Amino acid sequence: MALEKIKQTLRRFAEVEARGVSPLYDHLATHAAEDDDVAALLADARGGEARGTLLFAAAHRLVQADPIHPLSRYYPSVGGFDGVDSETWPLFRSFLLERADQAREIISTRYTQTNEVRRAALLYPAVTAAAKEAGGKIALLEVGCSAGLLLGLDRFGYRYQCDGGEQLAAGPAKAAVGLHCAIDLEPGARLPKVPKKLAIAARAGLDRAPVDLSDEDELAWLEACVWADQVDRIRLLRTAAAEQRKHAPELIAGDAVDDLASAAARLPEELPLVVLTSHALAYLGDRRADFVAELARLSSERPVWWVSQEFYRGALETVLPGRDDLSEGEEPAMAVLGLTTWADGKPQARALARTVPHGQRMTWLP
C-alpha cells in the first residue's frame, strides 16, 4: 500500500475508531499519520492488512516484551498509569523505530486478532432470536473466530441496563464471565426478549489463522491486539480464555468464502445452522458479496440464519439495501446488529440494533 494511503488509514483510525474511546491510541495514531518513518512500517503488512490496529498491536507486543522501558508508563496493560503528555509520542516513536526490524517481522506475519468478549452481549439477543425461530437447539458457526471465545456465549452471564432503570438478566447465574451492556430504544422500539438460556448443540469456528489458547505466545498476541489502555478488556479476555480452555470448540483453519461450506458440514446437518460474524467482513474486502452468496447457497441445504454485527455498508447492505439511516455517520462509528435468513433463496433481513464496536451499548430499533 502506498505511504499516503497508509497515513490516511491511520488518520481515519484516530478520528473514527480511537477518538473518545482510547486517548492513547487516538494520540499515537494522530501523530503516526503525519510521520513517514512510523507509517512506513505498515508497508510490510500483507494485502489489505495495513491497519492502525495492526501497527499498535505490534507495538503493544514489543512493550509486553520490554515492560521496564520508559514507554511502558503509558501502557496500563503492563502497569503504567501516566496519561498522554508531551513525551508520549517521542518515546513511542524512538521505541518503535529502534525495534523496526522486529516490528516489521510482526506486521508482515501476523493478522489482527480481535476477540472482543463484550460483543457477546450484543450478539446474544440475536442468536437467541434465531434459535427461537429455528425451534430449539442450534449449531453455531463463527466465521472470523480468532480464538473462538464468542462461541461460548451461552456460558456467559448478561446484565442489560435499560432506560428507566429496568434490568434484563440472562445466562447461567454463576457464570465465570459476566457482561454488562446498556440498551436504549429508538422511538417506536420495544425491549428485546432475552431468554435465560440458549441451547447450542454443536459449535465450531472458521478463521484464516485460528488462535491456539494453549500456546502462550498466541495468547500474548491476542492480548496485544487489545488496546493497551483498556485493561478491563484484557482482564475479561483472560477470564474468557481460561473458561474456553475447559470447553475448547473445534477451530478450523480456512477461508471465509471458499471453506464455508466444508466448515458447516462439520456440524450435524439435522441442526439448524446459525452463522455468526462480528466485525469480520471488513477483512473480506470485495469478497463480501461472495460470502453472502455462499450463505444463500447453504440455505438450500439446511435452515440458515446469519447473525451479523458489522458496519452496515460492509455487511447488511448486501441483503437489506436502501437503509442509508443505518450507515455509520456517527463518531465513534456505530455498527448494526442484523439477523438474516433465506426463503427459497431470497434473503429476509432485519436490522435489530445499532451497536458500539466493543459491546458496551446498543440502541434497539423498531
Short mmCIF file of C-alpha atoms in Angstrom, two decimals, residues 48-279:
data_model
loop_
_atom_site.label_atom_id
_atom_site.label_comp_id
_atom_site.label_asym_id
_atom_site.label_seq_id
_atom_site.Cartn_x
_atom_site.Cartn_y
_atom_site.Cartn_z
CA GLY A 48 -5.40 -5.44 2.98
CA GLU A 49 -3.88 -5.65 6.47
CA ALA A 50 -2.24 -2.21 6.70
CA ARG A 51 -4.43 -1.00 9.56
CA GLY A 52 -3.91 1.08 12.66
CA THR A 53 -4.92 -1.87 14.80
CA LEU A 54 -2.06 -3.96 13.42
CA LEU A 55 0.57 -1.24 13.97
CA PHE A 56 -0.45 -0.65 17.57
CA ALA A 57 -0.83 -4.36 18.30
CA ALA A 58 2.75 -4.88 17.09
CA ALA A 59 3.95 -2.02 19.31
CA HIS A 60 1.95 -3.41 22.24
CA ARG A 61 3.56 -6.83 21.79
CA LEU A 62 7.03 -5.22 21.86
CA VAL A 63 6.13 -3.30 25.03
CA GLN A 64 4.97 -6.56 26.61
CA ALA A 65 8.43 -7.96 25.89
CA ASP A 66 10.21 -4.93 27.41
CA PRO A 67 7.96 -3.79 30.29
CA ILE A 68 10.63 -1.71 32.03
CA HIS A 69 11.14 0.63 29.08
CA PRO A 70 10.06 4.22 29.92
CA LEU A 71 7.29 3.95 27.30
CA SER A 72 5.58 1.36 29.50
CA ARG A 73 4.41 4.03 31.90
CA TYR A 74 1.80 5.00 29.29
CA TYR A 75 0.67 1.38 28.89
CA PRO A 76 -1.77 0.41 31.67
CA SER A 77 -1.72 -3.15 30.36
CA VAL A 78 1.80 -3.57 31.78
CA GLY A 79 1.25 -1.49 34.90
CA GLY A 80 1.65 2.04 33.55
CA PHE A 81 -0.53 4.78 34.97
CA ASP A 82 0.55 8.00 33.20
CA GLY A 83 -1.83 9.79 30.89
CA VAL A 84 -0.83 11.08 27.47
CA ASP A 85 1.59 14.01 27.64
CA SER A 86 4.27 15.73 25.55
CA GLU A 87 6.70 12.83 25.99
CA THR A 88 4.37 10.06 24.87
CA TRP A 89 4.83 10.34 21.11
CA PRO A 90 8.65 10.92 21.12
CA LEU A 91 9.10 7.89 23.37
CA PHE A 92 6.79 5.76 21.26
CA ARG A 93 8.47 6.82 18.03
CA SER A 94 12.00 6.11 19.22
CA PHE A 95 10.96 2.82 20.88
CA LEU A 96 9.31 1.54 17.72
CA LEU A 97 11.95 2.70 15.23
CA GLU A 98 14.73 1.22 17.37
CA ARG A 99 12.89 -2.08 17.01
CA ALA A 100 11.86 -1.54 13.40
CA ASP A 101 13.04 -4.97 12.25
CA GLN A 102 11.06 -6.70 15.00
CA ALA A 103 8.03 -4.56 14.24
CA ARG A 104 8.22 -5.39 10.52
CA GLU A 105 8.51 -9.09 11.31
CA ILE A 106 5.32 -8.97 13.39
CA ILE A 107 3.48 -6.79 10.88
CA SER A 108 4.43 -8.98 7.91
CA THR A 109 3.48 -12.28 9.56
CA ARG A 110 0.54 -11.52 11.83
CA TYR A 111 -3.12 -10.72 11.39
CA THR A 112 -5.04 -8.52 13.78
CA GLN A 113 -6.90 -10.91 16.07
CA THR A 114 -9.72 -9.25 17.94
CA ASN A 115 -11.70 -11.48 20.24
CA GLU A 116 -13.76 -8.77 21.90
CA VAL A 117 -15.63 -10.77 24.52
CA ARG A 118 -18.04 -7.94 25.34
CA ARG A 119 -19.56 -8.26 21.87
CA ALA A 120 -21.26 -11.41 23.11
CA ALA A 121 -23.72 -9.15 24.96
CA LEU A 122 -24.69 -7.58 21.64
CA LEU A 123 -24.96 -10.90 19.84
CA TYR A 124 -26.87 -12.88 22.47
CA PRO A 125 -30.34 -11.39 21.75
CA ALA A 126 -29.94 -12.03 18.02
CA VAL A 127 -28.64 -15.59 18.41
CA THR A 128 -31.46 -16.44 20.83
CA ALA A 129 -33.97 -14.92 18.37
CA ALA A 130 -32.57 -17.16 15.64
CA ALA A 131 -32.75 -20.18 17.95
CA LYS A 132 -36.39 -19.39 18.75
CA GLU A 133 -37.24 -19.20 15.06
CA ALA A 134 -35.31 -22.41 14.48
CA GLY A 135 -37.39 -24.14 17.12
CA GLY A 136 -34.80 -25.16 19.68
CA LYS A 137 -31.25 -26.44 19.55
CA ILE A 138 -28.88 -24.93 17.01
CA ALA A 139 -25.43 -25.43 15.53
CA LEU A 140 -23.29 -22.29 15.81
CA LEU A 141 -20.53 -21.45 13.32
CA GLU A 142 -18.49 -18.30 13.86
CA VAL A 143 -16.65 -17.00 10.80
CA GLY A 144 -13.58 -14.96 11.67
CA CYS A 145 -13.48 -16.63 15.06
CA SER A 146 -9.88 -15.89 16.11
CA ALA A 147 -9.63 -17.92 19.35
CA GLY A 148 -13.34 -18.78 19.31
CA LEU A 149 -14.24 -17.02 22.55
CA LEU A 150 -17.62 -15.83 21.26
CA LEU A 151 -18.57 -19.46 20.63
CA GLY A 152 -19.01 -19.73 24.40
CA LEU A 153 -21.68 -17.02 24.56
CA ASP A 154 -24.23 -19.45 26.01
CA ARG A 155 -21.97 -19.87 29.07
CA PHE A 156 -21.66 -16.15 29.83
CA GLY A 157 -23.84 -14.16 32.21
CA TYR A 158 -25.55 -10.98 30.96
CA ARG A 159 -26.93 -7.85 32.59
CA TYR A 160 -28.68 -5.37 30.34
CA GLN A 161 -29.27 -1.93 31.84
CA CYS A 162 -32.30 -0.32 30.21
CA ASP A 163 -33.68 3.20 30.15
CA GLY A 164 -35.69 3.89 33.29
CA GLY A 165 -33.60 1.60 35.45
CA GLU A 166 -35.03 -1.74 34.31
CA GLN A 167 -32.58 -4.64 34.07
CA LEU A 168 -32.68 -7.76 31.94
CA ALA A 169 -30.63 -10.78 33.03
CA ALA A 170 -29.71 -13.91 31.09
CA GLY A 171 -27.22 -16.74 31.11
CA PRO A 172 -26.03 -19.03 33.91
CA ALA A 173 -26.33 -17.48 37.37
CA LYS A 174 -22.77 -18.41 38.35
CA ALA A 175 -21.04 -17.75 35.04
CA ALA A 176 -17.29 -17.14 35.18
CA VAL A 177 -17.69 -14.39 32.58
CA GLY A 178 -20.19 -11.65 33.39
CA LEU A 179 -21.03 -8.96 30.82
CA HIS A 180 -22.87 -5.66 31.16
CA CYS A 181 -24.46 -3.75 28.30
CA ALA A 182 -26.66 -0.65 28.18
CA ILE A 183 -29.76 -0.75 25.97
CA ASP A 184 -31.70 2.29 24.85
CA LEU A 185 -34.59 2.43 22.42
CA GLU A 186 -35.29 4.35 19.26
CA PRO A 187 -38.82 5.82 19.11
CA GLY A 188 -41.30 3.02 18.49
CA ALA A 189 -38.91 0.25 19.54
CA ARG A 190 -39.55 -2.28 22.29
CA LEU A 191 -37.04 -4.01 24.51
CA PRO A 192 -35.85 -7.32 23.07
CA LYS A 193 -36.91 -10.58 24.66
CA VAL A 194 -33.79 -12.10 26.15
CA PRO A 195 -34.26 -15.78 27.11
CA LYS A 196 -32.40 -17.05 30.14
CA LYS A 197 -30.91 -19.99 28.25
CA LEU A 198 -29.60 -20.77 24.78
CA ALA A 199 -29.27 -24.35 23.54
CA ILE A 200 -26.18 -24.75 21.36
CA ALA A 201 -25.85 -28.42 20.48
CA ALA A 202 -22.74 -28.10 18.32
CA ARG A 203 -20.28 -25.31 17.61
CA ALA A 204 -17.22 -24.57 15.50
CA GLY A 205 -15.16 -21.61 14.35
CA LEU A 206 -13.61 -20.79 10.97
CA ASP A 207 -10.63 -18.46 10.67
CA ARG A 208 -7.70 -18.00 8.31
CA ALA A 209 -5.39 -18.23 11.34
CA PRO A 210 -7.16 -19.64 14.43
CA VAL A 211 -5.54 -18.83 17.77
CA ASP A 212 -4.48 -21.75 19.96
CA LEU A 213 -5.00 -20.57 23.54
CA SER A 214 -2.75 -23.32 24.89
CA ASP A 215 0.16 -21.53 23.20
CA GLU A 216 1.37 -18.72 25.48
CA ASP A 217 2.82 -16.75 22.58
CA GLU A 218 -0.50 -16.89 20.75
CA LEU A 219 -2.35 -15.76 23.86
CA ALA A 220 0.13 -12.90 24.29
CA TRP A 221 -0.56 -11.79 20.70
CA LEU A 222 -4.29 -11.91 21.35
CA GLU A 223 -3.78 -9.67 24.39
CA ALA A 224 -1.55 -7.34 22.34
CA CYS A 225 -4.43 -6.84 19.92
CA VAL A 226 -6.50 -5.37 22.77
CA TRP A 227 -5.93 -1.63 23.14
CA ALA A 228 -3.34 -1.09 25.83
CA ASP A 229 -5.24 1.50 27.86
CA GLN A 230 -8.33 -0.73 28.19
CA VAL A 231 -7.24 -3.10 30.93
CA ASP A 232 -10.77 -4.27 31.72
CA ARG A 233 -10.95 -5.73 28.22
CA ILE A 234 -7.68 -7.60 28.79
CA ARG A 235 -8.87 -8.99 32.14
CA LEU A 236 -12.10 -10.13 30.53
CA LEU A 237 -10.15 -11.73 27.68
CA ARG A 238 -8.02 -13.70 30.15
CA THR A 239 -11.08 -14.88 32.10
CA ALA A 240 -12.90 -15.94 28.92
CA ALA A 241 -9.77 -17.66 27.61
CA ALA A 242 -9.43 -19.68 30.82
CA GLU A 243 -13.10 -20.69 30.58
CA GLN A 244 -12.81 -21.57 26.90
CA ARG A 245 -9.91 -23.95 27.57
CA LYS A 246 -12.32 -26.03 29.66
CA HIS A 247 -14.74 -26.34 26.73
CA ALA A 248 -12.50 -25.96 23.68
CA PRO A 249 -14.55 -25.79 20.46
CA GLU A 250 -13.32 -27.05 17.12
CA LEU A 251 -11.49 -24.26 15.28
CA ILE A 252 -10.97 -24.75 11.55
CA ALA A 253 -8.25 -23.03 9.53
CA GLY A 254 -9.68 -21.87 6.24
CA ASP A 255 -11.10 -19.17 4.02
CA ALA A 256 -14.37 -17.45 4.93
CA VAL A 257 -15.77 -17.97 1.44
CA ASP A 258 -14.03 -20.98 -0.09
CA ASP A 259 -14.19 -23.12 3.06
CA LEU A 260 -17.53 -22.02 4.50
CA ALA A 261 -19.47 -25.00 3.16
CA SER A 262 -16.93 -27.57 4.36
CA ALA A 263 -16.83 -25.93 7.81
CA ALA A 264 -20.63 -26.01 8.01
CA ALA A 265 -20.57 -29.67 7.02
CA ARG A 266 -18.56 -30.45 10.19
CA LEU A 267 -21.70 -29.59 12.20
CA PRO A 268 -24.64 -32.06 12.36
CA GLU A 269 -26.82 -31.49 9.32
CA GLU A 270 -30.02 -32.12 11.26
CA LEU A 271 -29.39 -28.95 13.31
CA PRO A 272 -30.43 -25.51 12.07
CA LEU A 273 -27.27 -23.52 11.37
CA VAL A 274 -26.60 -20.07 12.84
CA VAL A 275 -23.61 -18.36 11.24
CA LEU A 276 -22.10 -15.59 13.31
CA THR A 277 -19.86 -12.74 12.15
CA SER A 278 -18.64 -9.89 14.33
CA HIS A 279 -16.51 -7.23 12.65
#
